[in-house]
Structures are given as C-alpha cells and as structure tokens.
XYZ file of C-alpha atoms in Angstrom:
339
model
C -10.148 -13.070 13.522
C -6.515 -14.142 13.005
C -4.959 -11.972 10.275
C -1.544 -11.847 8.614
C -0.528 -8.378 7.421
C 2.571 -8.364 5.246
C 4.363 -5.062 4.805
C 3.463 -4.214 8.405
C 6.252 -1.649 8.775
C 5.214 0.061 5.535
C 2.965 3.087 5.207
C -0.381 1.392 4.525
C 0.498 -1.807 6.389
C 1.300 0.135 9.571
C -1.999 2.021 9.515
C -4.019 -1.099 8.707
C -2.332 -3.041 11.506
C -3.037 -0.273 14.011
C -6.681 -0.032 12.966
C -7.349 -3.790 13.007
C -5.723 -4.134 16.423
C -7.938 -1.363 17.774
C -10.922 -3.486 16.734
C -9.702 -6.513 18.698
C -8.338 -8.718 15.911
C -5.304 -10.959 16.441
C -2.507 -10.048 14.029
C 0.887 -11.192 12.882
C 2.836 -8.508 11.046
C 5.526 -9.475 8.540
C 8.119 -7.290 6.841
C 11.690 -7.646 5.579
C 12.444 -3.965 6.413
C 14.417 -3.402 3.215
C 16.364 -0.200 2.650
C 14.451 1.130 -0.381
C 13.878 4.140 1.859
C 15.080 5.117 5.343
C 14.655 2.107 7.640
C 14.498 4.402 10.674
C 11.001 5.434 9.617
C 9.981 1.768 9.418
C 11.372 1.032 12.868
C 9.623 4.131 14.224
C 6.313 2.872 12.835
C 6.895 -0.499 14.508
C 7.732 1.291 17.744
C 4.282 2.909 17.578
C 2.916 -0.647 17.513
C 4.921 -1.620 20.572
C 7.704 -3.502 18.758
C 11.255 -2.756 19.908
C 13.839 -2.140 17.225
C 16.345 -4.544 18.790
C 13.772 -7.321 18.371
C 12.497 -6.293 14.938
C 16.029 -6.355 13.518
C 16.241 -10.148 13.998
C 15.092 -12.362 11.155
C 12.475 -15.030 12.081
C 12.225 -13.796 15.695
C 8.625 -13.405 16.901
C 8.644 -9.930 18.465
C 5.906 -9.370 21.026
C 4.153 -6.020 21.237
C 4.470 -4.092 24.497
C 1.180 -2.314 23.734
C -1.103 -4.945 22.221
C 0.329 -7.911 24.164
C -0.854 -11.264 22.823
C -2.847 -9.634 20.017
C 0.179 -8.672 17.920
C 3.420 -10.358 16.916
C 5.961 -9.096 14.403
C 8.232 -11.313 12.296
C 11.023 -10.117 10.025
C 10.979 -12.277 6.920
C 11.250 -12.133 3.121
C 8.260 -13.191 1.050
C 10.763 -14.961 -1.200
C 11.695 -17.315 1.650
C 10.090 -20.522 0.451
C 11.156 -22.425 3.565
C 10.157 -20.115 6.416
C 6.917 -18.629 5.038
C 5.015 -21.971 4.977
C 6.127 -22.616 8.562
C 4.677 -19.258 9.633
C 1.321 -20.126 8.040
C 1.300 -23.587 9.584
C 2.078 -22.213 13.050
C -0.505 -19.439 13.179
C -3.424 -20.794 11.141
C -4.573 -17.448 9.727
C -8.147 -16.760 8.703
C -7.328 -13.835 6.424
C -4.172 -12.570 4.689
C -3.612 -8.915 3.729
C -0.585 -8.880 1.455
C 0.678 -5.283 1.376
C 4.363 -6.174 1.113
C 5.966 -5.281 -2.208
C 8.910 -3.562 -3.779
C 7.381 -0.137 -4.297
C 8.157 2.740 -6.630
C 7.511 3.345 -10.338
C 10.744 5.139 -11.188
C 12.943 2.836 -9.113
C 11.663 -0.151 -11.121
C 13.281 1.194 -14.276
C 16.777 0.910 -12.780
C 16.210 -2.085 -10.483
C 13.919 -4.570 -12.235
C 15.210 -7.700 -10.483
C 14.006 -6.654 -7.032
C 10.453 -6.234 -8.389
C 10.331 -9.725 -9.834
C 11.813 -11.209 -6.638
C 9.385 -9.536 -4.240
C 6.266 -8.792 -6.274
C 6.110 -11.926 -8.425
C 8.126 -14.701 -6.728
C 7.155 -13.483 -3.251
C 3.496 -13.222 -4.187
C 3.507 -16.732 -5.650
C 4.735 -17.963 -2.266
C 1.841 -16.149 -0.574
C -0.632 -17.776 -2.960
C 0.827 -21.224 -2.354
C 0.638 -20.751 1.406
C -2.978 -19.610 1.125
C -3.732 -22.639 -1.039
C -2.292 -25.145 1.429
C -3.686 -23.515 4.561
C -7.313 -22.955 3.563
C -7.196 -19.147 3.891
C -10.735 -17.748 3.876
C -9.856 -14.484 2.116
C -6.697 -13.069 0.522
C -6.504 -9.312 0.003
C -3.476 -7.965 -1.852
C -2.122 -4.595 -2.912
C -2.422 -3.828 -6.583
C -2.069 -0.241 -7.807
C -3.695 2.472 -9.885
C -0.480 2.252 -11.940
C -1.992 -0.694 -13.828
C -4.220 1.773 -15.718
C -1.158 3.219 -17.459
C -2.026 5.956 -19.941
C -5.715 5.099 -19.941
C -7.576 7.923 -21.687
C -11.044 7.065 -20.364
C -11.900 8.609 -16.993
C -12.721 7.846 -14.302
C -10.679 4.633 -14.256
C -12.917 1.603 -13.865
C -12.016 -1.953 -12.910
C -13.789 -2.928 -16.146
C -11.186 -1.043 -18.225
C -8.523 -2.893 -20.194
C -5.189 -2.765 -18.333
C -3.010 -4.764 -20.715
C -0.560 -1.941 -21.420
C 1.468 -1.138 -18.262
C 4.135 1.534 -18.786
C 6.432 0.535 -15.903
C 7.697 -2.788 -14.608
C 6.159 -1.946 -11.226
C 2.733 -1.725 -12.882
C 3.420 -4.931 -14.807
C 4.125 -6.828 -11.573
C 0.879 -5.560 -10.061
C -1.067 -6.645 -13.137
C 0.711 -10.013 -12.800
C -0.546 -10.294 -9.213
C -4.110 -9.828 -10.421
C -3.701 -12.531 -13.094
C -2.068 -14.934 -10.643
C -4.888 -14.343 -8.166
C -7.512 -15.057 -10.806
C -5.832 -18.367 -11.578
C -5.713 -19.415 -7.908
C -9.321 -18.369 -7.372
C -10.248 -20.474 -10.398
C -8.163 -23.538 -9.544
C -8.424 -23.624 -5.758
C -11.518 -21.536 -4.879
C -9.491 -19.019 -2.851
C -11.485 -15.782 -2.391
C -9.178 -12.971 -3.531
C -9.535 -9.198 -3.546
C -7.122 -6.944 -5.426
C -6.758 -3.420 -4.019
C -6.009 -0.728 -6.589
C -4.830 2.153 -4.409
C -4.867 5.740 -5.682
C -2.129 8.185 -4.549
C -2.201 7.538 -0.819
C -0.915 10.256 1.533
C -0.990 11.095 5.212
C 0.988 10.780 8.482
C 3.818 8.219 8.451
C 3.902 8.381 4.647
C 6.734 7.245 2.417
C 9.662 9.674 2.028
C 9.993 8.880 -1.695
C 6.464 10.109 -2.439
C 5.566 13.651 -3.477
C 3.882 14.827 -0.213
C 6.964 14.070 1.899
C 9.397 15.298 -0.775
C 7.466 18.549 -1.159
C 7.064 19.194 2.571
C 10.727 18.502 3.236
C 11.971 20.682 0.378
C 9.666 23.616 1.142
C 10.559 23.485 4.855
C 14.262 23.644 4.015
C 14.035 26.288 1.286
C 14.901 23.872 -1.505
C 13.111 23.844 -4.862
C 10.533 21.138 -5.480
C 10.536 19.189 -8.730
C 7.251 19.573 -10.590
C 7.044 17.131 -13.473
C 5.171 17.532 -16.775
C 5.491 21.271 -16.113
C 2.741 20.993 -13.520
C 0.118 19.619 -15.910
C -0.758 16.653 -13.739
C -3.669 15.591 -11.577
C -3.999 12.821 -9.037
C -6.801 11.167 -7.121
C -5.147 12.030 -3.800
C -6.594 9.731 -1.119
C -6.038 10.216 2.602
C -4.781 7.175 4.490
C -7.841 6.910 6.774
C -10.084 6.524 3.726
C -7.786 3.847 2.300
C -7.912 1.877 5.559
C -11.693 2.221 5.697
C -11.915 0.768 2.197
C -9.643 -2.176 3.000
C -11.613 -3.033 6.130
C -14.939 -2.923 4.275
C -13.585 -5.297 1.621
C -12.014 -7.535 4.278
C -15.416 -7.978 5.907
C -17.082 -8.673 2.543
C -15.124 -11.396 0.730
C -16.165 -12.133 -2.857
C -18.517 -15.092 -3.153
C -18.395 -17.808 -5.765
C -21.584 -18.138 -7.811
C -22.556 -20.173 -10.838
C -21.412 -17.325 -13.087
C -18.506 -15.818 -11.145
C -15.370 -16.852 -9.313
C -14.650 -15.684 -5.773
C -12.428 -13.019 -7.341
C -12.651 -9.244 -7.133
C -10.671 -6.161 -8.103
C -11.536 -2.903 -6.330
C -10.449 0.699 -6.703
C -9.877 2.547 -3.437
C -9.560 6.271 -4.003
C -11.098 9.639 -3.360
C -13.020 9.586 -6.605
C -12.303 13.260 -7.323
C -8.858 14.155 -8.720
C -7.011 17.340 -7.784
C -4.359 19.169 -9.772
C -0.790 18.796 -8.580
C -0.620 22.583 -8.236
C -3.597 22.596 -5.829
C -1.946 19.897 -3.727
C 1.254 21.948 -3.568
C -0.777 25.009 -2.583
C -2.376 23.057 0.284
C 1.086 22.126 1.575
C 2.237 25.752 1.257
C -0.811 26.883 3.269
C -0.227 24.326 6.023
C 3.478 25.147 6.247
C 2.826 28.895 5.827
C 5.654 28.969 3.314
C 5.895 29.386 -0.462
C 7.462 26.699 -2.618
C 10.307 27.261 -5.041
C 9.339 25.262 -8.129
C 11.543 23.606 -10.698
C 9.398 22.636 -13.674
C 10.532 19.504 -15.509
C 9.233 17.252 -18.313
C 7.305 14.042 -17.654
C 9.358 11.221 -16.193
C 9.491 7.774 -17.776
C 6.811 5.468 -16.374
C 4.686 8.342 -15.027
C 1.155 9.291 -16.122
C -0.529 12.697 -16.420
C -3.619 11.877 -14.363
C -5.397 9.313 -12.202
C -9.062 9.196 -11.269
C -10.807 6.337 -9.490
C -14.293 5.114 -10.214
C -15.338 3.998 -6.721
C -18.985 3.180 -7.455
C -18.563 -0.548 -6.788
C -16.970 -0.220 -3.346
C -19.484 2.499 -2.461
C -22.187 -0.176 -2.821
C -20.528 -1.928 0.142
C -20.679 1.246 2.272
C -17.395 2.968 1.393
C -17.286 6.763 1.448
C -14.203 8.922 1.175
C -14.624 11.701 3.733
C -11.252 13.458 4.063
C -10.770 16.365 1.638
C -7.406 17.581 0.422
C -7.192 20.641 2.716
C -8.010 18.643 5.856
C -5.823 15.718 4.815
C -2.788 17.838 3.976
C -3.158 19.779 7.227
C -3.115 16.508 9.198
C -0.121 15.267 7.233
C 1.866 18.487 7.706
C 1.036 18.549 11.433
C 2.528 15.051 11.766
C 5.464 15.993 9.536
C 6.430 18.908 11.790
C 6.195 16.839 14.968
C 8.088 13.873 13.547
C 10.953 15.960 12.186
C 11.286 17.904 15.422
C-alpha cells in the first residue's frame, strides 16, 4: 500500500511511519519541521528512519532513507503550500493518507492563533482537496480529545456533543471533523477522525507533561502541577495509539444507504489515572522525588479526560500497556537520549 504520512517527524507520525514500514508498506513522509519545539528532536527522529539531516533541511527535496531504501521518502513541505502539495499527490498516487501534521499545543494557541488557522484549517483544506482530486481510498486525520472541552459526562463518547471547545486548538480540530464530513458527503471520500487521548512514550514531545516532569525531576527543578493536582488523564502509551491507527487504517468506513463513509474514533487507554499517580510512576522510574509547585488551572485546560473505546474495540483494538510499564519504558528512553 502506498501511504502518505504527514507530520512524519512528529511524535505520533514518527512511530506510525516506523511501524508501517516494518510491515512492508511504501511511505512518503511529509513535515515542515517547524520550531514550535526543539527541531533537533525532530531531526533525530528522522535519523532513526534513515533520513540525513542535511537532506531533510531542504524544502521539496525527496530524501531517500538509508535504512528502508525505496520504501520510504521524506519531503519537507508546508501543508499550506497550495502549489507543491498537489504535485506531490500527482507524482506518488497514494492509496491512503494519514494526516498527523498540525500546529499542536492547547496553551500555545491562546497566544499564537494565526499559526493554528494556517496549518490546521488552511493546510487541512489543501489535504482534502488533494484527496478529492486524486481518488484517495481512505483519509485518516488527527483530531484530539480536546474537542470534548469541559464535558461532564464520562467516559467521553464520540456520540457526545462537542460544540463548545475551550481553546482555539480544539476548535480547529472540531473544524477538521466538520470539513471531513462535508467532503465525505460531497465526494464520497472515506474519512476517519482520530481523537487521541494524552499520548506518551519514547520520542515524545518536550512541551508535554511527561517530558517536562522527567526533565525537571532529573535536574532537581520543581514541576508545575496545575489545578493543585486535582486532574486526571486517560494516559495512553504510544504503542497502543499506533495499534489503534493501524486497525482503523485497515478498516475504512463504508458508505451505506443510511450512513456516509465517515467515522470519528477515540483512541485511548479507556481508564484514566490521576496526575499524581503519573508523577509517582515517573518518580519511581527515576528513583527520585519530585519538588512540586501547585498552581491553579490554566486557561484552555480541562480537569479530566476519559475515552470510551467500545467502538474501536469492536474492530479488535485493545490497550495493553499500563501506566507503570509505559512510564518505565519512557524514562528508560529519556535517560538514554539525554546521555
């Protein structure tokens, strides 16, 4: 299968690319390698995929993998590029598109709204148009558990109303779902929205709590614990996330007389953990106590997340990595990477 993975140098995109390549698929990875967080981490991920930094730094250059040979190419490109993106689709004739590229971050969206509209709305429209004109068999795209906002009903179900996002980031993800529905309706494009729940693991993002906590505790700095610690998250290990994506990729939604070829799916652990228990797991793996600075809730944040995963479980999904095992694997990678 010929697959385009956008956001290939990102956390989830890197892991998905690596997993799909191991199964023999032919992939093109796309990323603009923006500096929202340390680009060195992104280039290091690409290096793990056999892409040299000197090649990946060039826009529009098709970098060949030294590990996966003809099975993997990397292209540096912006989703907003309305001229080059259609040429990429025309050249490679993809079967499936996994759009994981986006401007990430809830808190960052409050100070930098323009970049979210450019990447997450304008860029995603370009993806949809390319899928429309190139007869893509299945489009999967990253949504987020953030769309649930301050939903009081738990666990969060894809049947719940999500019309009240509390951050612009969440609003752009909800927009992606609406745009996808329209394109599924108008052009019969099978689309699957992926609502990810608090993903963590090796090669994770440095702006997310696991990396921030591990780094601060290792260097004897206090960690910031928001809402005075009264928070819980459906922490989901990266291997489980990738398993869920691959199951959905192999099972595109089908159009029937009653339904469009359109689907939204939660991918999470399905069992939330308190923030304090997650911190304790990191302390145990590092064999070091955290210094905690308790702070009020931040704007755009929510007190809890909890995924209802019953629908994806019907397709064979099962989250198997618990918090203790997952954190231990993450911390093991963290120590090696920083040394």
